[in-house]
mmCIF file of C-alpha atoms in Angstrom:
data_model
loop_
_atom_site.group_PDB
_atom_site.id
_atom_site.type_symbol
_atom_site.label_atom_id
_atom_site.label_comp_id
_atom_site.label_asym_id
_atom_site.label_seq_id
_atom_site.Cartn_x
_atom_site.Cartn_y
_atom_site.Cartn_z
ATOM 1 C CA UNK A 1 -22.776 -31.473 7.644
ATOM 2 C CA UNK A 2 -19.596 -29.208 8.470
ATOM 3 C CA UNK A 3 -20.088 -25.578 7.781
ATOM 4 C CA UNK A 4 -17.789 -25.283 4.943
ATOM 5 C CA UNK A 5 -16.445 -21.779 6.171
ATOM 6 C CA UNK A 6 -15.294 -23.104 9.470
ATOM 7 C CA UNK A 7 -13.619 -26.529 7.161
ATOM 8 C CA UNK A 8 -9.400 -26.761 7.053
ATOM 9 C CA UNK A 9 -7.700 -28.458 4.726
ATOM 10 C CA UNK A 10 -5.320 -31.167 5.912
ATOM 11 C CA UNK A 11 -2.238 -29.707 4.151
ATOM 12 C CA UNK A 12 -0.971 -26.833 6.198
ATOM 13 C CA UNK A 13 -0.305 -24.523 4.002
ATOM 14 C CA UNK A 14 -3.912 -24.410 2.614
ATOM 15 C CA UNK A 15 -5.288 -24.758 6.144
ATOM 16 C CA UNK A 16 -7.475 -21.719 6.303
ATOM 17 C CA UNK A 17 -10.570 -20.708 8.458
ATOM 18 C CA UNK A 18 -13.143 -17.540 9.081
ATOM 19 C CA UNK A 19 -10.574 -17.072 11.393
ATOM 20 C CA UNK A 20 -7.057 -17.242 9.584
ATOM 21 C CA UNK A 21 -5.749 -17.096 6.104
ATOM 22 C CA UNK A 22 -3.697 -20.035 5.249
ATOM 23 C CA UNK A 23 -0.141 -19.687 3.843
ATOM 24 C CA UNK A 24 -1.074 -19.781 0.164
ATOM 25 C CA UNK A 25 -3.588 -17.089 0.591
ATOM 26 C CA UNK A 26 -1.382 -14.702 2.265
ATOM 27 C CA UNK A 27 1.561 -15.402 -0.746
ATOM 28 C CA UNK A 28 -0.935 -15.145 -3.398
ATOM 29 C CA UNK A 29 -2.505 -11.613 -1.418
ATOM 30 C CA UNK A 30 1.279 -10.212 -1.073
ATOM 31 C CA UNK A 31 1.916 -10.734 -5.019
ATOM 32 C CA UNK A 32 -1.644 -9.749 -6.362
ATOM 33 C CA UNK A 33 -1.080 -6.602 -3.346
ATOM 34 C CA UNK A 34 2.018 -5.707 -5.095
ATOM 35 C CA UNK A 35 1.358 -5.969 -8.672
ATOM 36 C CA UNK A 36 -1.700 -3.736 -8.430
ATOM 37 C CA UNK A 37 0.236 -1.332 -6.438
ATOM 38 C CA UNK A 38 3.248 -1.356 -9.112
ATOM 39 C CA UNK A 39 0.918 -1.080 -11.907
ATOM 40 C CA UNK A 40 -0.997 2.307 -10.098
ATOM 41 C CA UNK A 41 2.914 4.089 -9.437
ATOM 42 C CA UNK A 42 3.702 2.744 -12.968
ATOM 43 C CA UNK A 43 0.306 4.986 -13.745
ATOM 44 C CA UNK A 44 1.412 8.132 -11.579
ATOM 45 C CA UNK A 45 4.888 8.461 -12.831
ATOM 46 C CA UNK A 46 4.263 8.122 -16.380
ATOM 47 C CA UNK A 47 1.943 11.159 -15.782
ATOM 48 C CA UNK A 48 4.659 12.776 -13.549
ATOM 49 C CA UNK A 49 2.710 12.461 -10.826
ATOM 50 C CA UNK A 50 3.089 11.704 -6.968
ATOM 51 C CA UNK A 51 1.527 10.310 -4.291
ATOM 52 C CA UNK A 52 1.533 10.363 -0.833
ATOM 53 C CA UNK A 53 4.018 8.395 2.171
ATOM 54 C CA UNK A 54 7.204 6.537 1.698
ATOM 55 C CA UNK A 55 5.950 5.999 -2.154
ATOM 56 C CA UNK A 56 5.768 10.110 -2.281
ATOM 57 C CA UNK A 57 9.026 10.522 -0.784
ATOM 58 C CA UNK A 58 10.378 7.752 -3.266
ATOM 59 C CA UNK A 59 8.634 10.275 -6.269
ATOM 60 C CA UNK A 60 10.194 13.282 -5.098
ATOM 61 C CA UNK A 61 14.116 11.733 -4.890
ATOM 62 C CA UNK A 62 13.329 10.549 -8.419
ATOM 63 C CA UNK A 63 11.746 13.936 -10.206
ATOM 64 C CA UNK A 64 14.588 16.004 -7.674
ATOM 65 C CA UNK A 65 17.684 13.648 -8.124
ATOM 66 C CA UNK A 66 17.102 11.117 -10.232
ATOM 67 C CA UNK A 67 17.457 7.960 -8.116
ATOM 68 C CA UNK A 68 15.312 4.709 -8.511
ATOM 69 C CA UNK A 69 11.869 5.067 -7.929
ATOM 70 C CA UNK A 70 12.072 1.096 -6.788
ATOM 71 C CA UNK A 71 15.753 1.709 -4.893
ATOM 72 C CA UNK A 72 14.297 4.840 -3.176
ATOM 73 C CA UNK A 73 10.975 3.133 -2.076
ATOM 74 C CA UNK A 74 12.529 0.264 -0.602
ATOM 75 C CA UNK A 75 15.227 1.995 1.101
ATOM 76 C CA UNK A 76 12.966 4.559 2.432
ATOM 77 C CA UNK A 77 10.611 1.565 4.004
ATOM 78 C CA UNK A 78 13.487 0.279 6.154
ATOM 79 C CA UNK A 79 12.996 2.481 9.631
ATOM 80 C CA UNK A 80 9.316 1.637 9.656
ATOM 81 C CA UNK A 81 10.086 -2.229 10.268
ATOM 82 C CA UNK A 82 11.560 -1.949 13.692
ATOM 83 C CA UNK A 83 7.567 -0.405 14.496
ATOM 84 C CA UNK A 84 5.791 -2.591 12.425
ATOM 85 C CA UNK A 85 7.759 -5.738 14.653
ATOM 86 C CA UNK A 86 7.634 -4.757 17.833
ATOM 87 C CA UNK A 87 3.862 -3.535 17.735
ATOM 88 C CA UNK A 88 1.719 -5.111 14.945
ATOM 89 C CA UNK A 89 4.794 -8.642 14.974
ATOM 90 C CA UNK A 90 6.544 -10.880 13.228
ATOM 91 C CA UNK A 91 4.202 -12.178 10.374
ATOM 92 C CA UNK A 92 3.046 -8.885 9.523
ATOM 93 C CA UNK A 93 6.345 -7.498 9.481
ATOM 94 C CA UNK A 94 7.716 -10.179 7.078
ATOM 95 C CA UNK A 95 4.856 -9.764 4.831
ATOM 96 C CA UNK A 96 5.011 -6.261 4.765
ATOM 97 C CA UNK A 97 9.179 -6.757 3.468
ATOM 98 C CA UNK A 98 8.000 -9.139 0.760
ATOM 99 C CA UNK A 99 5.163 -6.980 -0.673
ATOM 100 C CA UNK A 100 7.583 -3.846 -0.105
ATOM 101 C CA UNK A 101 10.566 -5.708 -1.870
ATOM 102 C CA UNK A 102 7.663 -7.179 -4.359
ATOM 103 C CA UNK A 103 6.965 -3.607 -5.647
ATOM 104 C CA UNK A 104 9.615 -2.365 -5.640
ATOM 105 C CA UNK A 105 11.386 -5.242 -8.075
ATOM 106 C CA UNK A 106 7.800 -4.775 -10.277
ATOM 107 C CA UNK A 107 7.774 -0.870 -10.393
ATOM 108 C CA UNK A 108 11.389 -1.061 -11.916
ATOM 109 C CA UNK A 109 10.357 -3.851 -14.374
ATOM 110 C CA UNK A 110 6.981 -2.412 -15.332
ATOM 111 C CA UNK A 111 8.504 0.030 -17.775
ATOM 112 C CA UNK A 112 10.163 -2.208 -19.927
ATOM 113 C CA UNK A 113 6.966 -4.312 -19.989
ATOM 114 C CA UNK A 114 4.193 -1.742 -20.242
ATOM 115 C CA UNK A 115 5.123 1.189 -22.300
ATOM 116 C CA UNK A 116 2.818 4.347 -21.535
ATOM 117 C CA UNK A 117 3.430 7.490 -24.343
ATOM 118 C CA UNK A 118 0.444 9.248 -23.236
ATOM 119 C CA UNK A 119 -2.015 9.578 -20.359
ATOM 120 C CA UNK A 120 -4.028 12.430 -19.198
ATOM 121 C CA UNK A 121 -2.545 13.302 -15.706
ATOM 122 C CA UNK A 122 -6.555 13.234 -14.087
ATOM 123 C CA UNK A 123 -6.771 9.893 -15.221
ATOM 124 C CA UNK A 124 -3.031 8.607 -14.021
ATOM 125 C CA UNK A 125 -4.673 9.816 -10.689
ATOM 126 C CA UNK A 126 -7.608 8.239 -10.743
ATOM 127 C CA UNK A 127 -7.122 4.921 -12.278
ATOM 128 C CA UNK A 128 -3.302 5.199 -10.660
ATOM 129 C CA UNK A 129 -4.901 5.839 -7.197
ATOM 130 C CA UNK A 130 -7.682 3.188 -7.721
ATOM 131 C CA UNK A 131 -5.105 -0.038 -8.114
ATOM 132 C CA UNK A 132 -2.428 1.639 -5.751
ATOM 133 C CA UNK A 133 -5.628 1.700 -3.215
ATOM 134 C CA UNK A 134 -6.376 -1.897 -4.099
ATOM 135 C CA UNK A 135 -3.884 -3.126 -4.116
ATOM 136 C CA UNK A 136 -3.242 -2.290 -0.664
ATOM 137 C CA UNK A 137 -6.887 -2.897 0.816
ATOM 138 C CA UNK A 138 -5.677 -6.378 -0.358
ATOM 139 C CA UNK A 139 -2.419 -6.167 1.728
ATOM 140 C CA UNK A 140 -3.983 -4.728 4.488
ATOM 141 C CA UNK A 141 -6.830 -7.597 4.908
ATOM 142 C CA UNK A 142 -4.048 -10.277 4.821
ATOM 143 C CA UNK A 143 -2.299 -8.227 7.948
ATOM 144 C CA UNK A 144 0.481 -6.419 5.627
ATOM 145 C CA UNK A 145 1.208 -3.161 3.798
ATOM 146 C CA UNK A 146 3.114 -1.860 1.668
ATOM 147 C CA UNK A 147 5.548 -0.210 4.593
ATOM 148 C CA UNK A 148 6.266 3.827 5.838
ATOM 149 C CA UNK A 149 3.073 5.568 6.829
ATOM 150 C CA UNK A 150 0.491 2.188 6.125
ATOM 151 C CA UNK A 151 2.541 0.672 9.098
ATOM 152 C CA UNK A 152 1.628 3.914 11.182
ATOM 153 C CA UNK A 153 -1.744 3.477 9.640
ATOM 154 C CA UNK A 154 -2.497 0.485 10.878
ATOM 155 C CA UNK A 155 -1.122 0.473 14.380
ATOM 156 C CA UNK A 156 -2.646 3.883 15.164
ATOM 157 C CA UNK A 157 -6.280 2.035 13.901
ATOM 158 C CA UNK A 158 -5.299 -1.340 15.926
ATOM 159 C CA UNK A 159 -4.624 1.055 18.598
ATOM 160 C CA UNK A 160 -6.973 3.984 18.547
ATOM 161 C CA UNK A 161 -9.780 2.850 16.665
ATOM 162 C CA UNK A 162 -9.096 5.975 13.680
ATOM 163 C CA UNK A 163 -9.761 5.210 10.171
ATOM 164 C CA UNK A 164 -6.428 4.012 8.381
ATOM 165 C CA UNK A 165 -7.670 5.337 5.091
ATOM 166 C CA UNK A 166 -8.074 8.757 7.208
ATOM 167 C CA UNK A 167 -4.510 8.877 9.124
ATOM 168 C CA UNK A 168 -2.781 8.080 5.853
ATOM 169 C CA UNK A 169 -4.834 10.873 3.797
ATOM 170 C CA UNK A 170 -3.729 13.623 6.598
ATOM 171 C CA UNK A 171 0.286 12.094 6.412
ATOM 172 C CA UNK A 172 -0.006 12.038 2.868
ATOM 173 C CA UNK A 173 -1.268 16.127 3.254
ATOM 174 C CA UNK A 174 2.021 16.686 4.551
ATOM 175 C CA UNK A 175 4.705 14.802 1.636
ATOM 176 C CA UNK A 176 2.168 16.348 -1.204
ATOM 177 C CA UNK A 177 2.836 19.751 0.222
ATOM 178 C CA UNK A 178 6.552 19.746 -0.473
ATOM 179 C CA UNK A 179 5.535 18.539 -4.168
ATOM 180 C CA UNK A 180 5.157 22.489 -4.773
ATOM 181 C CA UNK A 181 8.742 22.766 -4.742
ATOM 182 C CA UNK A 182 8.915 20.471 -7.693
ATOM 183 C CA UNK A 183 6.212 19.950 -9.834
ATOM 184 C CA UNK A 184 3.409 22.607 -11.664
ATOM 185 C CA UNK A 185 -0.375 23.472 -10.583
ATOM 186 C CA UNK A 186 -1.825 20.654 -12.826
ATOM 187 C CA UNK A 187 0.568 17.971 -11.353
ATOM 188 C CA UNK A 188 0.051 18.869 -8.130
ATOM 189 C CA UNK A 189 -3.767 18.777 -7.986
ATOM 190 C CA UNK A 190 -3.397 15.536 -9.906
ATOM 191 C CA UNK A 191 -1.321 14.511 -7.015
ATOM 192 C CA UNK A 192 -3.999 15.129 -4.769
ATOM 193 C CA UNK A 193 -6.681 13.490 -6.638
ATOM 194 C CA UNK A 194 -4.666 10.522 -6.671
ATOM 195 C CA UNK A 195 -4.127 10.966 -3.034
ATOM 196 C CA UNK A 196 -7.626 11.146 -2.117
ATOM 197 C CA UNK A 197 -8.496 8.489 -4.242
ATOM 198 C CA UNK A 198 -6.048 6.176 -2.937
ATOM 199 C CA UNK A 199 -7.271 7.174 0.646
ATOM 200 C CA UNK A 200 -11.091 6.869 0.136
ATOM 201 C CA UNK A 201 -10.593 3.552 -1.283
ATOM 202 C CA UNK A 202 -9.408 2.601 2.122
ATOM 203 C CA UNK A 203 -11.273 4.066 4.298
ATOM 204 C CA UNK A 204 -14.427 3.353 3.081
ATOM 205 C CA UNK A 205 -12.977 -0.879 2.388
ATOM 206 C CA UNK A 206 -11.430 -1.511 5.475
ATOM 207 C CA UNK A 207 -12.598 -1.885 8.409
ATOM 208 C CA UNK A 208 -11.515 -4.260 11.298
ATOM 209 C CA UNK A 209 -15.203 -4.587 12.583
ATOM 210 C CA UNK A 210 -16.472 -5.602 9.309
ATOM 211 C CA UNK A 211 -13.733 -7.821 8.426
ATOM 212 C CA UNK A 212 -11.991 -9.701 10.957
ATOM 213 C CA UNK A 213 -9.757 -12.630 9.163
ATOM 214 C CA UNK A 214 -6.113 -12.789 10.260
#
């Protein structure tokens, strides 16, 4: 009897194996990862917290200049697509572009669908960071990301074996350092907790030697 793990569906877009995800699986992952990330961003935003990476830069622009987070997040990611294409391939770039676009759209829509009147900053940091980390984990396992520093972190992991979560944590610290200019001490501490929660989720759960499906 054939091993069900190795079998493939006769329908192309459903065809998957132990080594490769199907098109439908990739689409589902991009949508699910983006939904989780957008919900996490909504929780952080409700508590006026920040996060690292291009998302953190988007928050800084929103709090300091009133720019829409979704718009800032989408534009800030544009320069990273060339690196994604050159180093990680067309498929990765297309899926990442779709994930960033979907997340940007959802972060604009969710506040109209989910109204958070009050949320403790520490709770927002832990739950928001975890949600974004889980969303990114889904995307990473389907060879996609939320762009920006995530692209760089994945490239360095593939090239040098550096843990993507730890690489991104270091880069996030630089972004969070900028928050001292626009945030209170409680917001800064809570934002650091969110970044640590997010990146520990990635560092502990995403290892290419354990998860090899493309």
